[in-house]
Short mmCIF file of C-alpha atoms in Angstrom, two decimals:
data_model
loop_
_atom_site.label_atom_id
_atom_site.label_comp_id
_atom_site.label_asym_id
_atom_site.label_seq_id
_atom_site.Cartn_x
_atom_site.Cartn_y
_atom_site.Cartn_z
CA MET A 29 203.33 -112.89 114.05
CA LYS A 30 200.67 -114.73 112.17
CA LEU A 31 202.43 -116.19 109.50
CA LEU A 32 205.23 -117.55 111.93
CA LEU A 33 202.43 -119.02 114.29
CA ILE A 34 201.04 -120.60 111.34
CA SER A 35 203.84 -122.25 109.76
CA LEU A 36 205.06 -123.76 113.25
CA VAL A 37 201.54 -125.55 113.17
CA ALA A 38 201.57 -126.47 109.83
CA GLY A 39 204.08 -129.44 109.93
CA THR A 40 201.57 -130.85 112.89
CA LEU A 41 198.84 -130.80 111.33
CA GLY A 42 199.71 -132.24 107.79
CA ALA A 43 200.19 -131.16 104.35
CA GLY A 44 195.76 -130.75 103.94
CA TYR A 45 196.25 -127.84 106.42
CA TRP A 46 197.65 -125.33 103.99
CA TYR A 47 194.61 -126.14 101.73
CA ASN A 48 192.11 -125.81 104.20
CA ARG A 49 193.86 -122.76 105.88
CA TYR A 50 192.38 -121.26 102.81
CA VAL A 51 188.84 -122.08 102.43
CA SER A 52 187.95 -122.30 106.32
CA GLY A 53 186.57 -118.24 106.20
CA PRO A 54 187.94 -116.70 109.59
CA GLU A 55 191.71 -117.72 110.36
CA PRO A 56 192.33 -119.91 113.08
CA VAL A 57 193.34 -118.92 116.02
CA VAL A 58 196.81 -120.77 116.71
CA ALA A 59 199.30 -120.30 120.22
CA VAL A 60 202.68 -121.62 120.40
CA HIS A 61 203.55 -122.91 124.10
CA GLN A 62 206.79 -122.63 125.42
CA GLY A 63 208.29 -124.44 128.39
CA ALA A 64 206.88 -127.17 130.60
CA LEU A 65 203.19 -127.73 130.86
CA PRO A 66 201.35 -126.80 134.14
CA ALA A 67 200.08 -129.69 136.08
CA GLN A 68 196.67 -131.10 134.65
CA THR A 69 193.23 -131.78 136.24
CA ALA A 70 191.27 -134.74 135.30
CA LEU A 71 187.76 -134.63 134.23
CA THR A 72 185.51 -136.46 136.20
CA PRO A 73 183.38 -138.51 133.37
CA THR A 74 179.76 -138.14 133.74
CA PRO A 75 178.06 -141.36 134.05
CA ARG A 76 176.01 -143.26 131.03
CA GLN A 77 173.01 -145.43 131.91
CA ALA A 78 172.97 -149.45 130.38
CA PHE A 79 169.90 -150.09 128.43
CA THR A 80 169.15 -152.51 125.59
CA PRO A 81 167.81 -150.00 122.74
CA THR A 82 164.71 -151.12 121.55
CA THR A 83 164.45 -153.38 118.27
CA ARG A 84 160.43 -152.95 118.03
CA LYS A 85 159.00 -151.23 115.40
CA GLY A 86 156.76 -148.10 116.70
CA TYR A 87 157.70 -147.96 119.35
CA TRP A 88 159.94 -146.24 121.94
CA ASN A 89 160.85 -146.57 125.87
CA PRO A 90 161.06 -143.48 128.11
CA ASP A 91 162.06 -145.44 130.81
CA VAL A 92 165.71 -146.29 129.42
CA VAL A 93 166.82 -143.50 131.88
CA GLY A 94 165.41 -142.00 135.19
CA ASP A 95 163.33 -138.69 136.15
CA PHE A 96 165.47 -135.53 135.08
CA THR A 97 164.19 -131.83 134.57
CA LEU A 98 165.58 -129.40 132.37
CA PRO A 99 166.89 -126.60 133.81
CA SER A 100 164.15 -123.41 133.80
CA THR A 101 166.52 -121.45 131.14
CA LYS A 102 165.91 -123.86 128.65
CA VAL A 103 163.07 -125.21 126.29
CA ILE A 104 162.70 -128.64 124.66
CA THR A 105 158.95 -128.81 122.70
CA PHE A 106 157.80 -132.31 121.73
CA HIS A 107 156.22 -132.36 118.54
CA GLY A 108 157.50 -135.84 118.23
CA ALA A 109 156.19 -139.64 117.71
CA GLY A 110 154.65 -141.92 120.16
CA ARG A 111 153.59 -139.91 123.24
CA ASN A 112 150.41 -141.76 123.17
CA LEU A 113 152.26 -145.19 124.00
CA HIS A 114 152.78 -143.43 127.57
CA VAL A 115 150.17 -140.78 128.61
CA ASP A 116 147.20 -142.75 129.75
CA GLN A 117 149.62 -144.31 132.17
CA ASP A 118 151.43 -141.28 133.41
CA TRP A 119 150.48 -137.81 131.53
CA SER A 120 153.85 -135.98 132.62
CA LYS A 121 156.60 -138.00 131.81
CA LEU A 122 157.79 -136.20 129.86
CA PHE A 123 158.50 -133.58 131.33
CA ARG A 124 160.40 -135.56 133.53
CA ARG A 125 162.18 -136.64 130.26
CA GLY A 126 163.98 -133.16 129.86
CA PHE A 127 160.87 -131.89 127.55
CA SER A 128 159.50 -128.38 129.07
CA SER A 129 156.06 -128.27 126.40
CA VAL A 130 153.94 -130.27 123.79
CA ASP A 131 152.60 -129.04 120.73
CA LYS A 132 149.25 -128.99 120.49
CA SER A 133 149.20 -131.84 118.24
CA ARG A 134 150.55 -134.35 120.62
CA MET A 135 147.83 -133.11 123.73
CA SER A 136 145.81 -136.02 124.63
CA PRO A 137 142.06 -135.05 124.79
CA ASP A 138 142.11 -134.72 128.74
CA GLU A 139 144.33 -131.67 128.15
CA PHE A 140 142.13 -129.22 125.57
CA ARG A 141 138.96 -128.44 125.18
CA SER A 142 137.38 -128.56 121.35
CA PRO A 143 133.85 -128.63 119.63
CA TRP A 144 134.34 -132.38 119.25
CA ASN A 145 136.16 -132.32 122.97
CA GLN A 146 133.84 -130.43 125.46
CA LYS A 147 134.44 -129.72 129.05
CA PRO A 148 132.21 -129.13 131.93
CA ALA A 149 132.39 -125.44 132.98
CA GLY A 150 135.44 -124.24 135.03
CA TRP A 151 137.55 -127.04 133.37
CA THR A 152 141.19 -125.61 133.10
CA SER A 153 143.68 -127.64 131.53
CA ARG A 154 146.58 -129.63 133.71
CA LEU A 155 148.93 -128.54 131.32
CA LYS A 156 150.39 -125.37 132.69
CA PRO A 157 150.95 -122.06 129.90
CA SER A 158 154.74 -122.90 129.94
CA GLN A 159 154.32 -126.68 128.79
CA ARG A 160 151.77 -126.00 125.92
CA ALA A 161 153.37 -124.97 122.26
CA LEU A 162 151.32 -124.24 118.64
CA THR A 163 152.90 -124.99 115.76
CA ILE A 164 151.21 -122.96 112.92
CA GLY A 165 151.85 -125.02 109.46
CA GLN A 166 150.66 -123.66 105.78
CA GLY A 167 147.28 -125.45 106.27
CA TYR A 168 146.23 -122.56 108.96
CA MET A 169 145.67 -119.66 106.62
CA ALA A 170 145.82 -121.51 103.19
CA ASP A 171 142.44 -123.28 103.77
CA PRO A 172 139.43 -122.32 105.27
CA PRO A 173 137.92 -120.02 106.59
CA PHE A 174 141.16 -117.30 105.54
CA ASN A 175 141.75 -119.15 102.36
CA ILE A 176 144.89 -117.17 102.11
CA SER A 177 146.81 -118.85 99.04
CA TRP A 178 149.93 -116.43 100.31
CA SER A 179 150.59 -119.09 103.11
CA ARG A 180 151.32 -122.02 100.49
CA ALA A 181 153.09 -119.82 97.80
CA GLY A 182 155.15 -116.53 98.72
CA ASP A 183 154.79 -115.30 95.49
CA ASN A 184 151.01 -114.81 95.89
CA ALA A 185 152.61 -111.71 98.31
CA PRO A 186 151.27 -108.95 96.12
CA GLY A 187 147.26 -110.42 96.38
CA THR A 188 147.49 -110.82 100.09
CA TRP A 189 145.52 -108.64 102.06
CA TYR A 190 146.55 -107.15 105.47
CA VAL A 191 143.59 -105.66 106.89
CA ARG A 192 139.73 -106.04 104.77
CA PRO A 193 138.02 -102.84 104.69
CA TRP A 194 134.78 -102.60 107.71
CA GLY A 195 132.00 -104.40 106.01
CA ASP A 196 133.94 -106.67 103.01
CA GLN A 197 132.33 -109.98 103.46
CA GLU A 198 135.51 -111.39 102.48
CA TYR A 199 136.69 -110.27 105.85
CA LYS A 200 138.38 -113.46 106.99
CA ASN A 201 140.56 -113.75 104.01
CA SER A 202 143.27 -111.52 105.55
CA ILE A 203 146.10 -111.50 107.53
CA SER A 204 144.77 -109.80 110.44
CA TRP A 205 142.19 -111.95 110.62
CA ALA A 206 143.96 -114.94 110.48
CA MET A 207 146.29 -113.85 113.69
CA GLN A 208 142.98 -112.17 115.65
CA GLU A 209 141.60 -116.04 115.26
CA LEU A 210 144.17 -117.16 117.53
CA SER A 211 143.60 -115.52 120.68
CA GLY A 212 140.59 -118.09 120.98
CA GLU A 213 142.96 -120.80 121.79
CA CYS A 214 142.84 -119.96 125.27
CA GLU A 215 139.59 -121.20 125.48
CA ASN A 216 140.79 -124.64 124.36
CA PHE A 217 142.42 -124.45 127.54
CA GLY A 218 139.59 -123.13 130.42
CA ASP A 219 142.14 -119.85 131.22
CA CYS A 220 141.29 -116.96 128.88
CA PRO A 221 141.98 -113.07 130.58
CA PRO A 222 138.63 -112.02 132.18
CA ASP A 223 138.90 -108.43 129.67
CA LYS A 224 140.29 -109.94 126.53
CA ARG A 225 141.30 -113.23 124.92
CA LEU A 226 144.56 -114.05 124.54
CA ALA A 227 146.11 -117.06 123.34
CA THR A 228 148.10 -119.08 126.69
CA TYR A 229 150.99 -121.17 125.18
CA GLY A 230 154.45 -120.61 126.06
CA GLN A 231 155.52 -120.76 122.60
CA ILE A 232 154.24 -120.27 119.63
CA TYR A 233 156.49 -121.68 116.08
CA PHE A 234 155.09 -120.38 112.47
CA ASP A 235 156.23 -123.12 110.12
CA ILE A 236 154.43 -121.82 106.69
CA GLU A 237 157.85 -122.07 104.82
CA ASN A 238 156.44 -119.83 101.93
CA GLU A 239 159.74 -118.26 102.01
CA GLY A 240 161.30 -118.75 98.65
CA LEU A 241 160.48 -116.68 95.83
CA SER A 242 160.66 -117.34 92.21
CA ASN A 243 160.56 -113.68 91.26
CA PRO A 244 162.77 -111.71 93.45
CA LEU A 245 160.77 -108.55 92.57
CA ASN A 246 158.17 -109.86 94.96
CA ARG A 247 160.59 -109.40 98.17
CA GLN A 248 159.27 -106.03 98.96
CA GLU A 249 155.80 -107.71 99.31
CA GLN A 250 156.99 -110.33 101.16
CA ALA A 251 159.02 -108.91 103.59
CA ASN A 252 156.12 -106.49 104.39
CA LEU A 253 153.58 -109.74 104.88
CA TYR A 254 156.03 -110.97 107.36
CA VAL A 255 156.46 -108.05 109.47
CA PHE A 256 152.87 -107.44 109.81
CA MET A 257 152.05 -111.05 110.44
CA MET A 258 154.67 -111.16 113.63
CA LYS A 259 153.61 -107.64 114.66
CA THR A 260 149.63 -108.32 114.48
CA ILE A 261 150.16 -111.55 116.16
CA ARG A 262 151.70 -110.15 119.18
CA GLN A 263 147.96 -108.25 119.96
CA TRP A 264 146.64 -111.48 120.47
CA ILE A 265 148.83 -113.08 122.45
CA SER A 266 149.60 -113.44 126.44
CA PRO A 267 152.66 -111.31 127.50
CA TYR A 268 154.79 -114.49 128.54
CA THR A 269 154.40 -116.05 125.12
CA LEU A 270 156.81 -116.56 122.92
CA VAL A 271 156.67 -116.33 119.02
CA GLY A 272 158.98 -117.25 116.46
CA SER A 273 159.14 -119.23 112.64
CA ILE A 274 161.22 -121.62 111.00
CA ALA A 275 161.69 -119.19 108.87
CA PRO A 276 163.17 -116.43 108.05
CA VAL A 277 167.07 -116.57 109.80
CA PRO A 278 169.84 -114.51 109.89
CA HIS A 279 171.63 -116.94 107.82
CA ASN A 280 170.68 -120.62 106.46
CA SER A 281 173.77 -122.83 105.50
CA PHE A 282 171.27 -125.46 104.58
CA GLY A 283 173.30 -128.07 106.75
CA TYR A 284 176.39 -127.69 104.96
CA SER A 285 178.87 -125.78 107.28
CA ARG A 286 180.93 -123.96 104.74
CA ALA A 287 183.76 -121.79 105.09
CA ARG A 288 181.93 -118.80 103.33
CA ASP A 289 178.86 -119.24 105.78
CA TYR A 290 181.30 -117.65 108.52
CA THR A 291 181.39 -114.35 106.77
CA ALA A 292 177.88 -114.19 105.47
CA GLY A 293 175.66 -111.11 105.70
CA HIS A 294 171.84 -111.58 106.88
CA ASP A 295 169.52 -113.09 104.72
CA TRP A 296 167.43 -110.27 102.92
CA LEU A 297 163.76 -111.52 104.27
CA TRP A 298 165.29 -111.75 108.32
CA SER A 299 166.10 -107.95 107.68
CA MET A 300 164.43 -105.91 105.15
CA PRO A 301 162.18 -103.42 106.28
CA ALA A 302 158.41 -102.85 105.57
CA LYS A 303 157.74 -100.27 102.58
CA GLN A 304 154.77 -99.09 100.83
CA THR A 305 154.65 -100.11 97.54
CA ASP A 306 152.42 -98.95 95.09
CA ILE A 307 149.76 -101.49 95.73
CA SER A 308 150.16 -102.46 99.75
CA LYS A 309 148.26 -99.33 101.39
CA GLN A 310 145.18 -100.43 99.33
CA ARG A 311 145.28 -103.67 100.40
CA GLY A 312 145.56 -102.31 104.33
CA MET A 313 149.11 -102.27 105.26
CA PRO A 314 149.63 -99.98 108.16
CA ASP A 315 152.31 -96.88 107.97
CA ASP A 316 152.93 -98.07 111.58
CA ILE A 317 155.17 -100.82 110.40
CA VAL A 318 156.90 -98.88 107.76
CA GLY A 319 161.13 -99.19 108.84
CA LYS A 320 160.16 -101.83 110.83
CA SER A 321 161.90 -105.55 109.96
CA TYR A 322 160.99 -108.92 110.87
CA ALA A 323 163.65 -109.25 113.37
CA ASP A 324 162.07 -106.65 115.06
CA PHE A 325 159.10 -108.68 116.54
CA ALA A 326 159.79 -112.46 116.46
CA ASP A 327 161.35 -113.20 119.92
CA PHE A 328 163.73 -115.88 118.82
CA GLN A 329 165.34 -117.25 115.68
CA MET A 330 165.66 -121.08 114.67
CA PRO A 331 168.58 -121.91 112.70
CA GLY A 332 168.98 -125.23 112.58
CA THR A 333 168.52 -128.29 109.67
CA TYR A 334 167.49 -131.56 109.13
CA TYR A 335 169.91 -134.17 108.21
CA LEU A 336 170.02 -135.87 105.31
CA PHE A 337 170.92 -139.71 104.79
CA PRO A 338 175.06 -138.81 104.14
CA GLU A 339 174.99 -137.21 107.88
CA PHE A 340 174.28 -140.87 108.91
CA ASP A 341 176.61 -142.32 106.56
CA TYR A 342 180.04 -143.82 108.36
CA SER A 343 180.98 -145.23 104.83
CA ILE A 344 182.11 -141.92 103.34
CA THR A 345 184.35 -139.19 104.31
CA HIS A 346 182.99 -136.05 105.84
CA ASN A 347 185.98 -133.77 105.58
CA ASP A 348 185.66 -131.03 102.37
CA ASP A 349 184.66 -128.02 103.10
CA GLY A 350 181.14 -128.80 101.32
CA SER A 351 180.81 -132.05 102.80
CA ARG A 352 177.80 -132.82 104.98
CA HIS A 353 178.70 -133.75 108.29
CA TRP A 354 176.25 -133.91 111.72
CA LEU A 355 178.28 -132.44 114.32
CA ALA A 356 179.78 -129.32 112.06
CA ALA A 357 176.07 -128.93 110.93
CA LEU A 358 175.29 -128.76 114.16
CA LEU A 359 177.78 -126.21 115.34
CA GLY A 360 178.00 -124.48 112.65
CA GLU A 361 174.14 -122.86 112.37
CA GLN A 362 174.54 -122.08 115.52
CA GLU A 363 178.14 -120.24 115.73
CA VAL A 364 177.51 -118.60 112.23
CA ASN A 365 173.66 -117.26 113.48
CA MET A 366 174.79 -116.46 117.16
CA LYS A 367 177.14 -113.43 115.63
CA LEU A 368 174.27 -112.11 113.10
CA SER A 369 171.86 -111.33 115.83
CA PRO A 370 171.66 -111.89 119.61
CA LYS A 371 167.86 -113.05 119.70
CA LYS A 372 167.55 -116.27 121.39
CA ARG A 373 168.08 -119.69 119.43
CA ILE A 374 165.62 -122.49 119.16
CA ALA A 375 166.48 -125.26 116.54
CA TRP A 376 164.23 -127.92 114.95
CA GLN A 377 165.71 -131.27 115.58
CA TRP A 378 164.72 -134.26 114.33
CA LEU A 379 165.95 -138.20 114.27
CA PHE A 380 165.54 -139.59 110.83
CA ASN A 381 166.94 -137.76 107.54
CA THR A 382 164.66 -135.65 105.58
CA GLN A 383 163.60 -136.30 102.29
CA SER A 384 165.64 -135.27 99.02
CA SER A 385 165.76 -137.03 95.79
CA ASP A 386 168.84 -135.02 95.59
CA PHE A 387 171.02 -137.14 97.66
CA PRO A 388 171.64 -140.84 98.25
CA ASN A 389 168.84 -142.91 100.02
CA SER A 390 166.97 -140.07 101.36
CA GLU A 391 164.39 -140.31 99.32
CA LYS A 392 161.96 -141.30 102.06
CA ALA A 393 162.27 -140.29 105.60
CA LYS A 394 163.40 -144.26 106.98
CA ASN A 395 166.65 -143.70 108.29
CA ALA A 396 167.21 -143.15 111.97
CA ALA A 397 170.00 -141.34 113.47
CA PRO A 398 172.86 -143.89 114.44
CA PRO A 399 173.16 -143.70 118.06
CA ALA A 400 176.14 -141.53 118.65
CA VAL A 401 174.79 -138.98 116.58
CA ALA A 402 171.46 -138.85 118.09
CA GLU A 403 173.07 -139.23 121.61
CA GLY A 404 175.44 -135.90 120.44
CA MET A 405 172.45 -133.85 119.32
CA ALA A 406 171.38 -133.76 122.64
CA VAL A 407 174.93 -133.42 124.14
CA PHE A 408 176.64 -130.55 121.85
CA TYR A 409 173.79 -128.53 120.60
CA TRP A 410 173.33 -127.12 124.57
CA PHE A 411 177.22 -125.85 124.51
CA THR A 412 176.37 -123.53 121.85
CA GLY A 413 174.44 -121.41 124.41
CA ALA A 414 171.22 -122.06 122.56
CA TYR A 415 167.73 -121.43 124.27
CA GLY A 416 165.85 -124.24 123.11
CA VAL A 417 164.34 -127.31 121.01
CA LEU A 418 161.82 -127.92 118.74
CA PHE A 419 161.42 -131.93 118.90
CA TRP A 420 159.66 -132.70 115.44
CA ASP A 421 158.60 -135.96 113.33
CA ASP A 422 156.38 -136.43 110.77
CA ALA A 423 154.83 -139.31 112.73
CA ASN A 424 152.19 -138.25 115.80
CA GLU A 425 150.47 -141.39 117.18
CA LEU A 426 152.26 -144.63 117.02
CA LYS A 427 151.25 -148.43 117.16
CA PRO A 428 153.75 -150.63 117.79
CA ASP A 429 154.70 -154.37 116.22
CA GLN A 430 152.60 -153.40 112.98
CA PRO A 431 153.49 -156.10 110.09
CA THR A 432 155.53 -154.56 107.17
CA PRO A 433 152.78 -152.20 104.83
CA GLN A 434 152.23 -153.53 101.92
CA ASP A 435 152.61 -150.53 99.95
CA VAL A 436 156.43 -150.07 99.10
CA ASN A 437 156.10 -146.51 99.76
CA GLN A 438 155.10 -146.64 103.15
CA GLN A 439 157.89 -149.13 104.36
CA GLY A 440 160.34 -147.69 106.62
CA LEU A 441 157.93 -144.58 107.62
CA GLY A 442 155.54 -144.30 110.80
CA ASN A 443 154.85 -147.19 112.51
CA ASP A 444 157.43 -149.23 110.19
CA ARG A 445 160.16 -147.47 111.75
CA VAL A 446 162.74 -148.67 114.65
CA TYR A 447 162.67 -145.39 117.07
CA ALA A 448 165.62 -146.14 119.07
CA CYS A 449 166.96 -143.14 118.79
CA TYR A 450 164.78 -141.56 120.62
CA GLU A 451 165.99 -143.69 123.06
CA HIS A 452 169.99 -142.40 122.63
CA TYR A 453 168.53 -138.63 122.91
CA ILE A 454 166.95 -139.17 125.61
CA HIS A 455 169.83 -140.78 127.37
CA GLY A 456 171.97 -137.79 126.03
CA LEU A 457 169.84 -135.09 127.83
CA TRP A 458 169.51 -137.60 131.03
CA ARG A 459 172.89 -137.14 130.89
CA LEU A 460 173.94 -133.70 130.48
CA PHE A 461 171.16 -132.06 132.57
CA LYS A 462 170.85 -134.62 135.05
CA HIS A 463 174.06 -134.47 136.54
CA HIS A 464 174.77 -130.97 135.22
CA GLY A 465 171.94 -128.97 135.14
CA ASP A 466 173.24 -126.32 138.17
CA LEU A 467 175.53 -125.37 135.76
CA PHE A 468 172.45 -123.78 133.25
CA ASN A 469 171.63 -121.09 135.64
CA GLY A 470 172.32 -118.16 133.63
CA GLN A 471 175.12 -117.42 134.80
CA GLU A 472 177.25 -119.96 132.38
CA LYS A 473 180.20 -118.67 129.80
CA TYR A 474 179.84 -120.48 126.71
CA LEU A 475 182.83 -121.13 124.66
CA ASN A 476 182.21 -122.36 121.35
CA GLU A 477 184.53 -121.70 118.46
CA GLN A 478 186.92 -119.79 121.71
CA THR A 479 187.23 -123.76 122.99
CA GLU A 480 191.03 -123.87 122.93
CA CYS A 481 193.10 -127.15 122.37
CA SER A 482 196.14 -129.23 121.19
CA VAL A 483 196.32 -132.35 119.09
CA ASP A 484 200.26 -132.39 119.47
CA GLY A 485 200.42 -132.79 123.45
CA GLY A 486 200.33 -129.06 124.04
CA LYS A 487 203.16 -127.52 121.62
CA THR A 488 200.49 -125.60 119.61
CA TRP A 489 196.71 -124.51 121.20
CA LEU A 490 194.26 -124.18 118.47
CA LYS A 491 190.84 -122.50 118.57
CA TYR A 492 188.83 -123.74 115.51
CA ASN A 493 185.38 -123.00 114.39
CA ALA A 494 183.18 -126.32 113.23
CA ASN A 495 184.12 -125.68 109.51
CA GLN A 496 187.98 -125.86 110.40
CA LEU A 497 187.85 -128.81 112.69
CA LYS A 498 185.21 -130.93 110.09
CA THR A 499 188.15 -129.67 107.11
CA ASN A 500 190.77 -130.65 109.39
CA ASN A 501 189.63 -133.75 110.75
CA LEU A 502 190.15 -133.44 114.59
CA PRO A 503 187.62 -134.40 117.40
CA PHE A 504 185.41 -131.96 117.95
CA VAL A 505 185.68 -130.17 121.31
CA ARG A 506 183.49 -128.04 122.99
CA ALA A 507 183.07 -126.42 126.72
CA ILE A 508 181.14 -124.37 129.31
CA VAL A 509 182.18 -122.51 132.08
CA ASN A 510 180.65 -121.30 135.23
CA GLY A 511 182.54 -119.91 137.95
CA ASN A 512 185.19 -122.78 139.05
CA GLN A 513 183.47 -125.26 136.95
CA ILE A 514 184.30 -126.80 133.38
CA LEU A 515 181.99 -128.76 131.20
CA VAL A 516 183.25 -130.45 128.52
CA SER A 517 182.04 -132.29 125.62
CA ALA A 518 184.27 -134.07 122.99
CA THR A 519 183.87 -136.58 120.30
CA GLN A 520 185.63 -137.83 117.06
CA PRO A 521 183.15 -137.73 114.51
CA TYR A 522 182.39 -140.59 112.44
CA GLY A 523 184.86 -142.59 114.49
CA LYS A 524 185.74 -146.02 113.70
CA THR A 525 184.66 -148.72 116.49
CA GLY A 526 188.02 -149.02 118.61
CA GLU A 527 189.91 -146.20 117.21
CA LYS A 528 191.93 -144.26 119.82
CA LYS A 529 192.06 -140.25 119.98
CA GLN A 530 193.70 -138.49 122.54
CA ILE A 531 193.50 -133.75 122.43
CA MET A 532 193.96 -131.80 125.42
CA LEU A 533 192.24 -128.67 126.32
CA ARG A 534 193.08 -125.89 128.61
CA TYR A 535 191.59 -122.85 129.77
CA ILE A 536 193.82 -120.15 130.97
CA GLU A 537 191.30 -117.18 131.54
CA ASP A 538 189.39 -115.26 134.36
CA GLY A 539 192.14 -116.16 136.70
CA TYR A 540 192.19 -120.27 135.97
CA GLN A 541 194.71 -122.39 134.90
CA PHE A 542 193.27 -125.48 133.50
CA TYR A 543 194.63 -128.11 131.61
CA THR A 544 193.65 -131.38 131.09
CA THR A 545 193.59 -134.27 128.65
CA ILE A 546 190.74 -136.32 126.98
CA ASN A 547 191.03 -139.62 125.28
CA LEU A 548 188.47 -140.74 123.14
CA THR A 549 187.51 -144.00 121.69
CA GLY A 550 185.34 -144.44 118.02
CA ASP A 551 182.81 -142.20 117.99
CA GLU A 552 181.78 -141.66 121.56
CA ILE A 553 179.93 -138.67 122.89
CA TYR A 554 182.51 -137.97 126.20
CA LEU A 555 181.38 -135.75 129.05
CA GLY A 556 183.21 -134.70 131.67
CA ARG A 557 183.53 -131.76 134.35
CA ALA A 558 186.17 -130.65 136.55
CA THR A 559 186.75 -128.22 139.60
CA MET A 560 189.84 -125.39 137.62
CA PRO A 561 192.36 -124.74 139.86
CA LYS A 562 193.50 -121.12 140.09
CA ALA A 563 196.66 -119.39 138.16
CA ALA A 564 199.34 -118.94 140.68
CA GLY A 565 199.87 -115.00 140.68
CA ALA A 566 198.91 -113.10 137.73
CA ARG A 567 200.17 -115.97 134.87
CA LYS A 568 200.19 -114.30 131.16
CA LYS A 569 198.77 -116.48 128.56
CA ALA A 570 201.93 -118.70 126.48
#
């Protein structure tokens, strides 16, 4: 029966379908409809807010949209650029533009205490714990007072101390002490528990990026340290603090959304159990972590990828299995990893290209995400059932309207960028959560690649993953169902100006019979909602 359905749909999708059929990993789900289609129900398009994107360098305008808040079931941490542009006028502005927490590096002096930023006795930060986040980079452990070189080079794992012996003058040069000192972070906010110092952040993100090894013989030592680090930090954080790391993840597709990613197993560092080696116990590794993995102690996983310039390039094709494609990467990383681990997912998102000399025009982080990409990142990502985002930038404070730097290496960076992409991003958040935040109440159902669509007027119905949509050059459609409400996002990635696409969607589960048609223009990010009609009787799926 499967071969029959594939042969029936092959003519509709074109000759290229057969090639893509065999490189797309899991076989697509294809159903043939017989008889007349049921009546359709129109989607109500979500409003857009008209605004003129900024052309100023070193600036972005948070007021391109009005106030809205993120649903309490989601988190977005601001680790971006330019909070200084408006924090003095309205410190809470970001929290009314979709963000739920601010990284410590983006906090204003009014929001935390430090040795060079003293506060009076009894002072407490205006930021609630849920509004605070901390990103721990390589330097925290690699620099004084800890001087743990492993933080910058994973192959140094065999010489790294877990716990130093009592009385050792180098006691700070250990993972245990580095984690313990994080407990003092509550002093920065004036809300240490009365009985024990514990860090009072909503989220803590490790960003040490030392997971790569040149010597595979160091894998066990590397896994041991990651397990110990994650277990130990839990002793020094508040019960409500969530902790995770940019790596490891169950599987890293590196932004390619290839067919083979859908059949991949766990990356070794995510799941390798701790085990004593010939030299680990003498460096203080405790037996109580033996048999445990990094995944046993992380609260969330962080699958996702920064884009390179090819993902922003509308002049090239993006439909080969190995092509870089902004939306296939965005969705594919989530589709793959949600099946490998049930843990909450928080992705890093950056609206400029990451640096790489291996890709065209990517040697510097100078290219902003095109408008539809920036808006689409803020919309489509949330249709995967993800829990959160760490919104990142390599720039922090911005100073608008600066002259072009004399140093060519600084041109197109920092204050020399135009940050209109931020405006498109928060516009996407506003469209989604201002108008549909009620659907994200914990009762919603994310269809992901079970979203069922037709590109031939309803004759055949397809359920495709992101790779299959990419390689067949089809419009991307994803849906969320909550009770009798259905929310739909759709786009034709890289669509040309004025280009028209039409696609049908149906949902015929849970007693509903919903059919609709979506018309797309160019690369627009479509968002629509409808109340689904009940099926007449217990109809069987065609």
